[in-house]
């Protein structure tokens, strides 16, 4: 089967995806990127049944999201996704979200890891390399490094809600952006969250399970904010950084 490395699809912004003031929530962009990736995978012959039959699934390991412009309820956005890297157990996708007038609203770079039973990483099947040949330069999977949580960090304890669980029976990757923003808002970063141009970098360590008790820690760091999410035993689930888009 032949399919382009890059495809586009249209998505209409729903009212409940927007925050006070009318602009779309950052987490919605990750949901759009995920939806576009599934459309692309289906077009390439790798639908949900294909994965189920082989006991395979993709998990998001790292995301870099740049929010670059406004969008609100009722807007029909153009969402693109492109396979820009493929290696061993990894795939990298670049996504762009354009407004109705063609302006760039958001850009998303996502590193996915192929997993088998028990969500253990496995090699990407050869069929993928036939359809999406690796680019010459390759890529190094992204990481988010954090120092130890400082004593002055703002702590937020909460439980996973049923509405945050996706078909994989764990918290969907987009929900972690909401966790991050809620913690930063409590820590005093409200003005930063209102910036028109802002960057989110998230590295997912382990999945949060239904009903789990979680602890979010946020603090000022370098030119922005750092965030660590851990479970009740102190194991890191997410490491993240938030800042203005460099050069903005």
mmCIF file of C-alpha atoms in Angstrom:
data_model
loop_
_atom_site.group_PDB
_atom_site.id
_atom_site.type_symbol
_atom_site.label_atom_id
_atom_site.label_comp_id
_atom_site.label_asym_id
_atom_site.label_seq_id
_atom_site.Cartn_x
_atom_site.Cartn_y
_atom_site.Cartn_z
ATOM 1 C CA UNK A 1 0.000 0.000 0.000
ATOM 2 C CA UNK A 2 1.236 3.481 -0.895
ATOM 3 C CA UNK A 3 0.608 6.520 1.286
ATOM 4 C CA UNK A 4 2.301 9.901 1.576
ATOM 5 C CA UNK A 5 4.567 10.594 4.546
ATOM 6 C CA UNK A 6 2.418 13.632 5.264
ATOM 7 C CA UNK A 7 -1.367 13.936 5.295
ATOM 8 C CA UNK A 8 -3.864 16.608 6.304
ATOM 9 C CA UNK A 9 -7.273 16.340 7.919
ATOM 10 C CA UNK A 10 -9.831 18.861 9.174
ATOM 11 C CA UNK A 11 -11.070 19.182 12.749
ATOM 12 C CA UNK A 12 -13.745 21.519 14.100
ATOM 13 C CA UNK A 13 -12.985 23.072 17.495
ATOM 14 C CA UNK A 14 -15.648 22.124 20.020
ATOM 15 C CA UNK A 15 -16.963 24.543 22.644
ATOM 16 C CA UNK A 16 -15.822 22.368 25.570
ATOM 17 C CA UNK A 17 -12.259 22.282 24.208
ATOM 18 C CA UNK A 18 -11.849 25.993 24.938
ATOM 19 C CA UNK A 19 -10.970 27.836 28.130
ATOM 20 C CA UNK A 20 -12.325 31.053 29.671
ATOM 21 C CA UNK A 21 -11.728 33.792 27.134
ATOM 22 C CA UNK A 22 -12.524 31.448 24.256
ATOM 23 C CA UNK A 23 -9.101 30.163 23.175
ATOM 24 C CA UNK A 24 -8.482 26.475 22.670
ATOM 25 C CA UNK A 25 -6.823 24.555 25.505
ATOM 26 C CA UNK A 26 -3.272 23.368 24.868
ATOM 27 C CA UNK A 27 -4.235 19.753 25.596
ATOM 28 C CA UNK A 28 -6.633 19.757 22.630
ATOM 29 C CA UNK A 29 -3.702 20.127 20.225
ATOM 30 C CA UNK A 30 -2.257 16.827 21.454
ATOM 31 C CA UNK A 31 -5.622 15.150 20.917
ATOM 32 C CA UNK A 32 -5.724 16.520 17.374
ATOM 33 C CA UNK A 33 -2.196 15.249 16.720
ATOM 34 C CA UNK A 34 -3.168 11.810 18.009
ATOM 35 C CA UNK A 35 -6.319 11.718 15.876
ATOM 36 C CA UNK A 36 -4.386 12.730 12.754
ATOM 37 C CA UNK A 37 -1.797 10.019 13.447
ATOM 38 C CA UNK A 38 -4.579 7.410 13.573
ATOM 39 C CA UNK A 39 -6.052 8.677 10.290
ATOM 40 C CA UNK A 40 -2.600 8.352 8.727
ATOM 41 C CA UNK A 41 -2.038 4.890 10.191
ATOM 42 C CA UNK A 42 -5.410 3.693 8.873
ATOM 43 C CA UNK A 43 -4.598 5.037 5.409
ATOM 44 C CA UNK A 44 -1.303 3.116 5.467
ATOM 45 C CA UNK A 45 -3.087 -0.153 6.288
ATOM 46 C CA UNK A 46 -2.297 -0.167 10.008
ATOM 47 C CA UNK A 47 -5.741 0.136 11.560
ATOM 48 C CA UNK A 48 -6.740 -0.745 15.108
ATOM 49 C CA UNK A 49 -7.547 -4.345 14.141
ATOM 50 C CA UNK A 50 -4.039 -4.731 12.665
ATOM 51 C CA UNK A 51 -2.499 -3.727 15.991
ATOM 52 C CA UNK A 52 -4.874 -5.853 18.069
ATOM 53 C CA UNK A 53 -4.140 -8.983 16.033
ATOM 54 C CA UNK A 54 -0.406 -8.564 16.669
ATOM 55 C CA UNK A 55 -0.603 -7.372 20.270
ATOM 56 C CA UNK A 56 1.126 -4.107 19.341
ATOM 57 C CA UNK A 57 0.493 -0.488 20.196
ATOM 58 C CA UNK A 58 2.230 2.880 20.010
ATOM 59 C CA UNK A 59 2.783 4.855 23.204
ATOM 60 C CA UNK A 60 3.751 8.524 23.340
ATOM 61 C CA UNK A 61 7.128 8.926 25.040
ATOM 62 C CA UNK A 62 7.935 12.616 24.510
ATOM 63 C CA UNK A 63 6.124 15.684 23.156
ATOM 64 C CA UNK A 64 7.152 19.226 22.297
ATOM 65 C CA UNK A 65 4.171 21.505 21.716
ATOM 66 C CA UNK A 66 4.424 25.122 20.601
ATOM 67 C CA UNK A 67 1.226 27.164 20.853
ATOM 68 C CA UNK A 68 1.643 29.930 18.295
ATOM 69 C CA UNK A 69 -1.706 31.572 17.624
ATOM 70 C CA UNK A 70 -5.358 31.898 18.621
ATOM 71 C CA UNK A 71 -8.244 29.593 17.782
ATOM 72 C CA UNK A 72 -11.698 29.236 19.250
ATOM 73 C CA UNK A 73 -15.046 27.431 19.203
ATOM 74 C CA UNK A 74 -16.392 26.600 15.758
ATOM 75 C CA UNK A 75 -13.102 27.130 13.901
ATOM 76 C CA UNK A 76 -12.327 24.450 11.326
ATOM 77 C CA UNK A 77 -8.618 23.730 11.611
ATOM 78 C CA UNK A 78 -6.322 21.959 9.177
ATOM 79 C CA UNK A 79 -4.266 19.352 11.062
ATOM 80 C CA UNK A 80 -1.297 17.703 9.368
ATOM 81 C CA UNK A 81 0.878 14.815 10.493
ATOM 82 C CA UNK A 82 4.128 13.616 8.951
ATOM 83 C CA UNK A 83 6.403 10.686 9.752
ATOM 84 C CA UNK A 84 9.800 12.383 10.005
ATOM 85 C CA UNK A 85 11.754 9.591 11.711
ATOM 86 C CA UNK A 86 11.671 5.820 12.176
ATOM 87 C CA UNK A 87 14.241 3.675 13.999
ATOM 88 C CA UNK A 88 14.294 0.413 15.956
ATOM 89 C CA UNK A 89 11.440 0.867 18.480
ATOM 90 C CA UNK A 90 10.838 4.570 17.754
ATOM 91 C CA UNK A 91 8.829 6.782 15.408
ATOM 92 C CA UNK A 92 8.760 10.570 15.258
ATOM 93 C CA UNK A 93 5.882 12.614 13.895
ATOM 94 C CA UNK A 94 5.666 16.325 13.192
ATOM 95 C CA UNK A 95 2.235 17.920 13.243
ATOM 96 C CA UNK A 96 0.990 21.382 12.361
ATOM 97 C CA UNK A 97 -2.350 23.015 13.074
ATOM 98 C CA UNK A 98 -3.471 25.821 10.759
ATOM 99 C CA UNK A 99 -6.289 28.318 11.296
ATOM 100 C CA UNK A 100 -9.053 28.816 8.691
ATOM 101 C CA UNK A 101 -6.974 31.624 7.122
ATOM 102 C CA UNK A 102 -3.848 29.437 6.957
ATOM 103 C CA UNK A 103 -1.954 30.861 9.949
ATOM 104 C CA UNK A 104 0.113 28.434 12.041
ATOM 105 C CA UNK A 105 -1.716 27.933 15.342
ATOM 106 C CA UNK A 106 0.353 25.110 16.858
ATOM 107 C CA UNK A 107 3.257 22.779 16.079
ATOM 108 C CA UNK A 108 3.690 19.367 17.700
ATOM 109 C CA UNK A 109 6.706 17.049 17.635
ATOM 110 C CA UNK A 110 5.921 13.611 19.062
ATOM 111 C CA UNK A 111 8.191 10.636 19.758
ATOM 112 C CA UNK A 112 6.324 7.334 19.866
ATOM 113 C CA UNK A 113 7.609 3.953 21.022
ATOM 114 C CA UNK A 114 6.286 0.641 19.674
ATOM 115 C CA UNK A 115 5.246 -1.767 22.433
ATOM 116 C CA UNK A 116 4.051 -5.350 22.673
ATOM 117 C CA UNK A 117 2.294 -7.286 25.452
ATOM 118 C CA UNK A 118 2.667 -5.571 28.814
ATOM 119 C CA UNK A 119 3.679 -2.365 26.989
ATOM 120 C CA UNK A 120 7.256 -3.650 26.644
ATOM 121 C CA UNK A 121 9.160 -1.905 23.793
ATOM 122 C CA UNK A 122 9.548 -4.055 20.666
ATOM 123 C CA UNK A 123 11.051 -3.449 17.239
ATOM 124 C CA UNK A 124 8.946 -1.615 14.707
ATOM 125 C CA UNK A 125 7.676 -4.197 12.158
ATOM 126 C CA UNK A 126 9.400 -4.224 8.775
ATOM 127 C CA UNK A 127 6.166 -3.194 7.037
ATOM 128 C CA UNK A 128 6.520 0.309 8.457
ATOM 129 C CA UNK A 129 9.986 0.780 6.990
ATOM 130 C CA UNK A 130 8.675 -0.276 3.573
ATOM 131 C CA UNK A 131 6.029 2.456 3.619
ATOM 132 C CA UNK A 132 7.988 5.090 5.569
ATOM 133 C CA UNK A 133 11.698 4.653 4.716
ATOM 134 C CA UNK A 134 13.991 6.137 7.413
ATOM 135 C CA UNK A 135 15.325 9.608 6.663
ATOM 136 C CA UNK A 136 19.131 9.766 6.176
ATOM 137 C CA UNK A 137 19.926 11.851 9.266
ATOM 138 C CA UNK A 138 17.790 9.814 11.678
ATOM 139 C CA UNK A 139 16.901 11.331 15.051
ATOM 140 C CA UNK A 140 17.688 11.045 18.734
ATOM 141 C CA UNK A 141 14.643 10.513 20.962
ATOM 142 C CA UNK A 142 13.865 13.632 22.988
ATOM 143 C CA UNK A 143 14.332 13.821 26.745
ATOM 144 C CA UNK A 144 13.322 16.248 29.505
ATOM 145 C CA UNK A 145 15.949 16.485 32.233
ATOM 146 C CA UNK A 146 14.938 17.794 35.651
ATOM 147 C CA UNK A 147 16.932 18.405 38.827
ATOM 148 C CA UNK A 148 15.657 16.992 42.126
ATOM 149 C CA UNK A 149 12.434 18.625 43.281
ATOM 150 C CA UNK A 150 13.410 21.651 45.426
ATOM 151 C CA UNK A 151 11.940 22.218 48.908
ATOM 152 C CA UNK A 152 10.043 25.316 47.756
ATOM 153 C CA UNK A 153 8.173 23.487 44.980
ATOM 154 C CA UNK A 154 4.399 23.796 44.933
ATOM 155 C CA UNK A 155 2.822 20.393 45.601
ATOM 156 C CA UNK A 156 -0.580 19.302 44.337
ATOM 157 C CA UNK A 157 -2.044 15.943 45.347
ATOM 158 C CA UNK A 158 -4.987 14.510 43.375
ATOM 159 C CA UNK A 159 -6.502 11.311 41.993
ATOM 160 C CA UNK A 160 -6.935 10.161 38.400
ATOM 161 C CA UNK A 161 -10.513 10.657 37.265
ATOM 162 C CA UNK A 162 -12.467 8.137 35.225
ATOM 163 C CA UNK A 163 -12.977 10.691 32.435
ATOM 164 C CA UNK A 164 -9.183 10.898 31.885
ATOM 165 C CA UNK A 165 -8.781 7.199 31.022
ATOM 166 C CA UNK A 166 -8.493 6.266 27.341
ATOM 167 C CA UNK A 167 -9.073 2.918 25.522
ATOM 168 C CA UNK A 168 -5.616 1.735 26.650
ATOM 169 C CA UNK A 169 -6.955 1.810 30.258
ATOM 170 C CA UNK A 170 -4.560 4.527 31.406
ATOM 171 C CA UNK A 171 -4.459 8.328 31.424
ATOM 172 C CA UNK A 172 -4.351 9.733 27.894
ATOM 173 C CA UNK A 173 -1.182 11.663 27.040
ATOM 174 C CA UNK A 174 -3.116 14.905 26.461
ATOM 175 C CA UNK A 175 -4.536 14.899 29.998
ATOM 176 C CA UNK A 176 -1.044 15.399 31.432
ATOM 177 C CA UNK A 177 -0.965 18.873 29.861
ATOM 178 C CA UNK A 178 -4.076 19.704 31.887
ATOM 179 C CA UNK A 179 -2.360 18.353 35.024
ATOM 180 C CA UNK A 180 0.648 20.551 34.261
ATOM 181 C CA UNK A 181 -1.409 23.693 33.718
ATOM 182 C CA UNK A 182 -3.530 23.152 36.833
ATOM 183 C CA UNK A 183 -0.413 22.778 38.961
ATOM 184 C CA UNK A 184 1.311 25.807 37.425
ATOM 185 C CA UNK A 185 -1.778 27.962 37.896
ATOM 186 C CA UNK A 186 -1.834 27.099 41.606
ATOM 187 C CA UNK A 187 1.906 27.825 41.820
ATOM 188 C CA UNK A 188 1.488 31.370 40.498
ATOM 189 C CA UNK A 189 2.174 30.921 36.786
ATOM 190 C CA UNK A 190 -1.193 32.235 35.628
ATOM 191 C CA UNK A 191 0.298 35.111 33.629
ATOM 192 C CA UNK A 192 2.716 32.762 31.860
ATOM 193 C CA UNK A 193 -0.120 30.398 30.943
ATOM 194 C CA UNK A 194 -1.893 33.330 29.272
ATOM 195 C CA UNK A 195 1.037 33.995 26.925
ATOM 196 C CA UNK A 196 0.085 33.750 23.255
ATOM 197 C CA UNK A 197 3.384 32.026 22.368
ATOM 198 C CA UNK A 198 4.262 29.215 24.756
ATOM 199 C CA UNK A 199 6.096 25.879 24.731
ATOM 200 C CA UNK A 200 5.343 22.618 26.525
ATOM 201 C CA UNK A 201 7.894 19.790 26.704
ATOM 202 C CA UNK A 202 6.778 16.517 28.271
ATOM 203 C CA UNK A 203 8.565 13.197 28.750
ATOM 204 C CA UNK A 204 6.309 10.334 29.791
ATOM 205 C CA UNK A 205 7.985 7.828 32.099
ATOM 206 C CA UNK A 206 5.130 5.548 33.135
ATOM 207 C CA UNK A 207 1.374 5.543 32.656
ATOM 208 C CA UNK A 208 -0.961 6.715 35.415
ATOM 209 C CA UNK A 209 -3.585 4.078 36.188
ATOM 210 C CA UNK A 210 -7.313 4.531 36.907
ATOM 211 C CA UNK A 211 -7.949 5.974 40.355
ATOM 212 C CA UNK A 212 -4.249 6.356 41.169
ATOM 213 C CA UNK A 213 -3.154 8.950 43.724
ATOM 214 C CA UNK A 214 -0.712 11.380 42.113
ATOM 215 C CA UNK A 215 1.573 14.161 43.294
ATOM 216 C CA UNK A 216 2.467 17.070 41.039
ATOM 217 C CA UNK A 217 5.422 19.311 41.925
ATOM 218 C CA UNK A 218 6.029 22.599 40.097
ATOM 219 C CA UNK A 219 8.671 25.275 40.506
ATOM 220 C CA UNK A 220 10.380 28.115 38.661
ATOM 221 C CA UNK A 221 13.424 26.893 36.783
ATOM 222 C CA UNK A 222 15.730 28.620 34.284
ATOM 223 C CA UNK A 223 13.533 30.767 32.006
ATOM 224 C CA UNK A 224 10.278 28.996 32.782
ATOM 225 C CA UNK A 225 8.731 26.343 34.986
ATOM 226 C CA UNK A 226 9.523 22.716 35.772
ATOM 227 C CA UNK A 227 6.979 20.034 36.628
ATOM 228 C CA UNK A 228 7.308 16.512 37.976
ATOM 229 C CA UNK A 229 4.401 14.097 38.355
ATOM 230 C CA UNK A 230 4.871 11.020 40.526
ATOM 231 C CA UNK A 231 2.744 8.234 41.936
ATOM 232 C CA UNK A 232 2.051 7.502 45.611
ATOM 233 C CA UNK A 233 5.350 5.613 45.942
ATOM 234 C CA UNK A 234 7.389 8.496 44.505
ATOM 235 C CA UNK A 235 8.047 6.970 41.063
ATOM 236 C CA UNK A 236 8.235 9.560 38.273
ATOM 237 C CA UNK A 237 5.409 9.344 35.747
ATOM 238 C CA UNK A 238 6.102 12.590 33.890
ATOM 239 C CA UNK A 239 8.839 15.212 33.632
ATOM 240 C CA UNK A 240 7.953 18.474 31.944
ATOM 241 C CA UNK A 241 9.041 22.032 31.268
ATOM 242 C CA UNK A 242 6.976 25.064 30.341
ATOM 243 C CA UNK A 243 8.223 28.369 28.930
ATOM 244 C CA UNK A 244 7.652 31.081 26.392
ATOM 245 C CA UNK A 245 8.550 30.069 22.845
ATOM 246 C CA UNK A 246 12.260 30.954 22.422
ATOM 247 C CA UNK A 247 12.684 34.214 20.540
ATOM 248 C CA UNK A 248 9.079 35.253 21.069
#
